[in-house]
């Protein structure tokens, strides 16, 4: 049985030997390394890494038939290179049964070779999580560039015990039929992939003492690492993964009721001459949370929506419909929909409406202010309860407009779109001498219930308060 972690190369690497030139080449789909004048020991190392794998001691033993210390130095350099390329797997076995494999998720993985000590206690990172991938339970963490694939109950049992600090001997006494070697090797795998840390004398682990990490919430850091490049090798960007499998959503959401209110359209040519200058609008923009005695009018609401969010053009492409609107949107997809919740607005009754940006009209969804009250209350609380917002514009996303095209970044793009629409609305409201304010939280579950949307197809992703100025 292996005395250490077993090293092997990932399965898509092949070894090709050229007997005539005494070379051997490792090929991955996008890289190759050629070994010139390869000696028998090194050849054995490469074959064992490609096939069943070997622990570090066995690899060094293979090299004894070559030129000793120089070959060993070379081996360390090669192992480092394989690690940098994201080629090196580390496995734990118990009596020849595979327990777990640490698999690199990208290049430049950090398998640190930290030792496990008998006296030391170890604790699971609060960022580590188990989930199902391709019918396997895997342990991942936004702190790690490796994924641990679990093949047997021992791994899960150890992870469970590491919820409180443990030595490896504690694990052996707590988990039936767990050998010292398996416990130690598994901890070895976990510590070198940043899944656990050694507990300090002060009973803390590194991530609890690091002020930056302490202030990251689990879901935020996971979202960050998954939607940015560098800690995974998933495809990122416009990959159109559902092309020819699922039809893309049309650009315009069908009208939500027959109770329609046509909105006022401002004369943009006239506004170009009469509006305050861009610099004046930019410099005077403020979040305003108190409103005038006379509420905003439906004409002002119409002008505001027209200037911020109307559809200027729909363009048919071979990959679905795209649009042009006053604010920018990745891929011109414009997945955001607007639902004004009208609390107080002249010439229009209170309720929740859906804005059709193409026909520039509202369709009534609900006039039941009793149900809408909870949405208004949350918004009002978020604004410090200085006043009740006259209009709350709820922004939703029809998520599949974006996720049909974009991979890894779909939700982060949605939130970026909320940001650009916010700023456009802030500036339009300032130019119109209205009172605008962003709202940082909202109840998406309640919204989808009231609007009758499927939460996973469309729900709220941002809110914006609007009213008349004092
Ligand atoms: C994304 C975002 C969320 C916000 N959320 C709230 C909020 O929930 N409540 C609130 O009173 N102001 C909110 N604001 C307004 C900020 O407090 C305001 O922009 C900031 O204090 C700067 O002031 P100014 O906008 O007047 O320049 C939000 C602003 C943004 C951009």
XYZ file of C-alpha atoms in Angstrom, residues 63-433:
371
model
C 14.956 7.245 -10.658
C 17.685 5.433 -8.740
C 18.643 3.574 -11.923
C 19.301 6.941 -13.609
C 21.943 9.387 -12.497
C 20.826 9.826 -8.883
C 20.525 13.277 -7.404
C 20.394 15.164 -10.709
C 17.484 13.033 -11.900
C 15.716 13.687 -8.595
C 16.129 17.435 -8.992
C 14.788 17.104 -12.518
C 11.774 15.155 -11.201
C 10.911 17.956 -8.769
C 11.121 20.500 -11.579
C 8.872 18.366 -13.786
C 6.333 17.813 -11.015
C 6.214 21.555 -10.473
C 5.703 22.070 -14.198
C 2.877 19.488 -14.287
C 1.266 21.221 -11.329
C 1.557 24.614 -13.042
C -0.100 23.181 -16.142
C -2.929 21.772 -14.012
C -2.012 18.192 -14.992
C -1.285 16.622 -11.606
C -3.893 14.603 -9.658
C -3.385 13.532 -6.019
C -5.221 10.437 -4.770
C -5.832 8.801 -1.391
C -6.275 5.042 -1.157
C -7.355 2.845 1.759
C -6.215 -0.769 1.331
C -6.134 -0.283 -2.462
C -9.614 1.281 -2.549
C -9.750 4.758 -3.986
C -11.119 7.212 -1.396
C -10.634 10.580 -3.072
C -8.820 12.402 -5.871
C -7.816 16.070 -5.858
C -8.257 17.353 -9.402
C -6.906 20.709 -10.620
C -9.623 23.049 -11.902
C -7.214 25.299 -13.782
C -3.546 26.083 -14.320
C -1.204 27.123 -11.480
C -2.822 25.014 -8.788
C -1.376 25.480 -5.330
C -0.676 22.027 -3.847
C 1.470 23.365 -1.060
C 3.013 20.164 0.425
C 2.076 21.245 3.965
C 2.729 18.489 6.521
C 0.115 16.992 8.848
C 1.330 16.773 12.472
C 0.202 14.280 15.124
C -0.462 16.931 17.783
C -2.134 19.478 15.494
C -5.878 19.947 15.260
C -7.564 20.749 11.955
C -10.861 22.436 11.072
C -12.937 22.544 7.874
C -13.036 25.903 6.071
C -16.438 27.625 6.173
C -15.979 28.167 2.428
C -15.775 24.414 1.631
C -18.940 22.789 0.304
C -20.087 19.433 -1.038
C -22.176 19.125 -4.178
C -23.055 16.729 -6.941
C -21.125 16.849 -10.241
C -21.509 14.131 -12.895
C -22.949 11.661 -10.365
C -20.013 12.205 -7.970
C -19.983 14.063 -4.664
C -17.256 16.705 -4.870
C -15.770 19.013 -2.267
C -15.014 22.489 -3.580
C -14.163 25.883 -2.136
C -13.741 29.379 -3.578
C -10.370 29.394 -1.757
C -9.127 26.447 -3.809
C -8.102 25.842 -7.388
C -8.670 22.101 -6.882
C -11.744 19.949 -6.542
C -11.827 16.807 -4.402
C -13.848 13.979 -5.906
C -15.087 11.614 -3.221
C -15.411 7.910 -3.980
C -16.234 6.369 -0.617
C -17.910 6.957 2.752
C -14.600 7.536 4.599
C -14.111 10.941 2.959
C -17.621 12.136 3.830
C -17.259 10.844 7.418
C -13.953 12.694 7.881
C -15.371 15.940 6.452
C -18.319 15.645 8.844
C -16.013 15.251 11.873
C -13.906 18.253 10.787
C -16.812 20.573 11.619
C -15.046 20.773 14.999
C -11.242 20.755 15.467
C -9.717 17.250 15.240
C -6.315 15.603 15.180
C -5.963 12.719 12.760
C -5.882 10.353 15.723
C -9.236 11.820 16.898
C -10.647 10.914 13.477
C -9.346 7.351 13.784
C -11.005 6.948 17.197
C -14.277 8.571 16.074
C -14.787 6.790 12.730
C -15.057 2.964 12.762
C -12.591 1.060 10.548
C -10.639 4.195 9.554
C -6.895 3.497 9.433
C -4.282 5.989 10.619
C -2.808 6.126 7.103
C -6.136 6.930 5.452
C -6.949 9.652 8.005
C -3.507 11.200 7.610
C -3.443 11.054 3.821
C -6.946 12.460 3.537
C -6.018 15.383 5.827
C -2.925 15.821 3.676
C -5.179 16.179 0.645
C -7.530 18.590 2.427
C -4.855 20.888 3.857
C -2.957 21.182 0.585
C -6.127 22.098 -1.292
C -7.152 24.795 1.251
C -10.211 22.826 2.442
C -9.001 22.683 6.064
C -6.534 24.671 8.181
C -4.478 23.950 11.262
C -6.119 25.360 14.402
C -3.861 27.833 16.223
C -3.210 27.975 19.983
C -5.839 30.739 20.116
C -8.275 28.156 18.618
C -8.560 30.046 15.326
C -7.745 29.117 11.761
C -6.038 31.363 9.214
C -9.271 32.417 7.523
C -10.672 33.634 10.875
C -7.603 35.781 11.481
C -7.501 37.264 7.998
C -9.535 40.493 8.097
C -10.228 40.418 4.350
C -11.495 36.836 4.336
C -13.495 37.349 7.507
C -15.619 39.944 5.724
C -16.479 37.730 2.748
C -19.742 35.832 2.973
C -19.662 32.311 1.547
C -22.167 33.017 -1.256
C -20.462 36.262 -2.305
C -16.993 34.706 -2.599
C -18.322 31.654 -4.435
C -20.247 33.857 -6.888
C -17.136 36.010 -7.362
C -14.732 33.135 -8.082
C -17.227 31.327 -10.330
C -18.159 34.367 -12.397
C -14.584 35.616 -12.824
C -11.735 33.795 -14.571
C -8.648 32.374 -12.829
C -9.915 29.782 -10.335
C -11.702 27.448 -12.727
C -11.367 26.481 -16.364
C -15.037 26.540 -17.314
C -16.008 28.375 -20.440
C -16.631 32.052 -19.845
C -18.566 34.385 -22.120
C -20.896 34.072 -25.092
C -20.745 30.322 -25.743
C -24.379 29.820 -26.859
C -24.530 26.489 -25.027
C -28.280 26.049 -25.712
C -28.125 26.812 -29.446
C -30.179 24.192 -31.357
C -31.368 22.720 -28.041
C -33.689 25.381 -26.599
C -35.258 28.307 -28.460
C -34.051 31.720 -27.287
C -36.670 33.875 -25.542
C -38.195 36.634 -27.667
C -36.903 40.114 -26.847
C -40.302 41.475 -25.811
C -42.271 39.909 -22.995
C -45.923 39.394 -24.047
C -48.297 41.882 -22.436
C -49.383 40.830 -18.985
C -53.006 42.038 -19.081
C -55.546 43.743 -21.336
C -55.896 46.627 -18.911
C -53.548 48.975 -20.785
C -52.501 52.574 -20.150
C -50.748 54.322 -23.059
C -47.973 56.549 -21.764
C -46.874 60.046 -22.728
C -43.925 60.295 -25.148
C -41.705 63.351 -24.743
C -40.327 65.304 -27.690
C -36.656 64.326 -27.580
C -35.588 66.936 -30.176
C -37.064 69.631 -27.983
C -35.425 68.166 -24.856
C -32.010 68.260 -26.578
C -32.332 72.050 -26.617
C -34.078 72.650 -23.296
C -32.469 70.096 -20.908
C -29.835 71.141 -18.390
C -26.294 70.481 -19.596
C -24.829 66.997 -19.094
C -22.306 68.298 -16.561
C -25.040 70.077 -14.591
C -27.145 66.888 -14.474
C -24.151 64.746 -13.495
C -23.040 67.165 -10.781
C -26.529 67.689 -9.374
C -27.503 64.030 -9.246
C -28.358 63.016 -5.669
C -30.356 60.283 -3.941
C -33.497 61.964 -2.675
C -35.719 60.191 -0.176
C -38.300 62.886 0.627
C -41.054 63.867 -1.775
C -43.105 66.912 -2.750
C -46.661 67.485 -1.596
C -48.005 67.005 -5.113
C -47.193 63.499 -6.293
C -45.404 62.654 -9.515
C -47.791 62.668 -12.527
C -48.445 59.886 -14.995
C -47.058 62.211 -17.709
C -43.773 62.507 -15.795
C -43.698 58.726 -15.266
C -44.221 58.262 -19.011
C -41.418 60.677 -19.879
C -39.107 59.057 -17.295
C -39.674 55.519 -18.627
C -39.388 56.659 -22.256
C -36.080 58.414 -21.658
C -34.603 55.608 -19.500
C -35.829 52.309 -20.838
C -37.873 52.327 -24.054
C -36.975 50.052 -26.957
C -35.530 52.063 -29.818
C -35.100 49.142 -32.211
C -35.484 45.371 -32.399
C -32.954 43.557 -34.571
C -33.552 40.005 -35.833
C -30.383 37.878 -35.924
C -29.711 34.212 -36.648
C -29.217 33.794 -32.912
C -32.404 35.420 -31.754
C -33.703 38.942 -31.263
C -31.573 41.744 -29.899
C -32.527 45.338 -29.165
C -31.371 48.875 -28.685
C -32.427 50.918 -25.616
C -31.102 54.131 -23.985
C -28.888 52.151 -21.545
C -26.222 49.576 -22.554
C -26.681 45.807 -22.239
C -24.262 42.887 -22.855
C -24.975 41.305 -26.228
C -27.842 43.835 -26.669
C -30.010 41.223 -24.966
C -31.937 43.492 -22.562
C -33.301 40.909 -20.163
C -34.520 43.495 -17.629
C -38.241 44.205 -17.271
C -39.749 47.063 -15.277
C -42.731 46.826 -12.923
C -43.758 50.213 -11.488
C -45.527 49.789 -8.137
C -47.575 52.942 -7.906
C -48.326 54.124 -4.440
C -49.139 57.744 -5.235
C -49.182 59.111 -8.769
C -51.536 61.675 -10.291
C -54.011 60.389 -12.905
C -53.338 56.684 -12.446
C -54.682 54.344 -9.803
C -52.387 52.625 -7.317
C -51.200 49.116 -8.066
C -48.508 47.084 -9.769
C -48.042 47.523 -13.504
C -45.778 46.009 -16.132
C -44.026 48.406 -18.519
C -43.926 47.377 -22.176
C -40.805 49.155 -23.488
C -41.767 48.596 -27.138
C -45.307 50.016 -27.102
C -44.473 52.369 -24.248
C -47.491 51.386 -22.213
C -48.352 49.972 -18.803
C -50.473 46.896 -18.222
C -52.135 46.494 -14.865
C -51.153 43.431 -12.831
C -52.668 44.063 -9.409
C -54.612 46.851 -7.745
C -54.643 45.071 -4.422
C -52.566 47.472 -2.318
C -52.973 45.159 0.677
C -50.730 42.551 -1.008
C -48.452 45.217 -2.455
C -48.043 46.859 0.946
C -45.259 44.458 1.982
C -43.212 45.478 -1.098
C -43.794 49.188 -0.399
C -42.944 48.696 3.295
C -39.625 46.938 2.556
C -38.693 49.726 0.131
C -39.674 52.398 2.617
C -37.642 50.740 5.400
C -34.630 50.494 3.083
C -34.896 54.235 2.463
C -34.779 54.937 6.206
C -38.556 55.526 6.494
C -38.130 59.241 5.849
C -41.116 59.139 3.475
C -43.116 56.534 1.541
C -41.882 56.269 -2.079
C -44.516 57.451 -4.558
C -43.386 54.927 -7.165
C -41.129 51.897 -6.733
C -39.791 50.596 -10.008
C -39.075 46.899 -9.577
C -36.516 45.583 -12.056
C -36.765 41.900 -12.917
C -34.638 39.739 -15.185
C -35.897 37.206 -17.698
C -32.778 35.186 -16.869
C -32.808 32.871 -19.883
C -32.374 35.829 -22.270
C -28.828 36.033 -20.857
C -28.043 32.451 -19.819
C -29.012 31.124 -23.269
C -25.951 32.928 -24.645
C -23.589 33.575 -21.742
C -21.851 30.957 -19.616
C -20.336 31.499 -16.125
C -21.167 35.222 -16.143
C -24.930 35.313 -16.797
C -26.037 36.390 -13.327
C -23.154 38.808 -12.842
C -24.156 40.460 -16.155
C -27.731 40.801 -14.890
C -26.524 42.659 -11.807
C -24.246 44.833 -13.929
C -27.286 45.697 -16.066
C -29.207 46.706 -12.947
C -26.293 49.051 -12.204
C -26.271 50.714 -15.618
C -30.058 51.093 -15.623
C -29.858 52.614 -12.131
C -27.440 55.267 -13.306
C -29.487 56.002 -16.425
C -32.597 56.408 -14.256
C -30.727 58.582 -11.739
C -29.599 60.922 -14.510
C -32.986 61.082 -16.256
C -34.728 61.763 -12.916
C -32.223 64.525 -12.147
C -32.726 66.112 -15.565
C -36.494 65.973 -14.953
C -36.179 67.461 -11.409
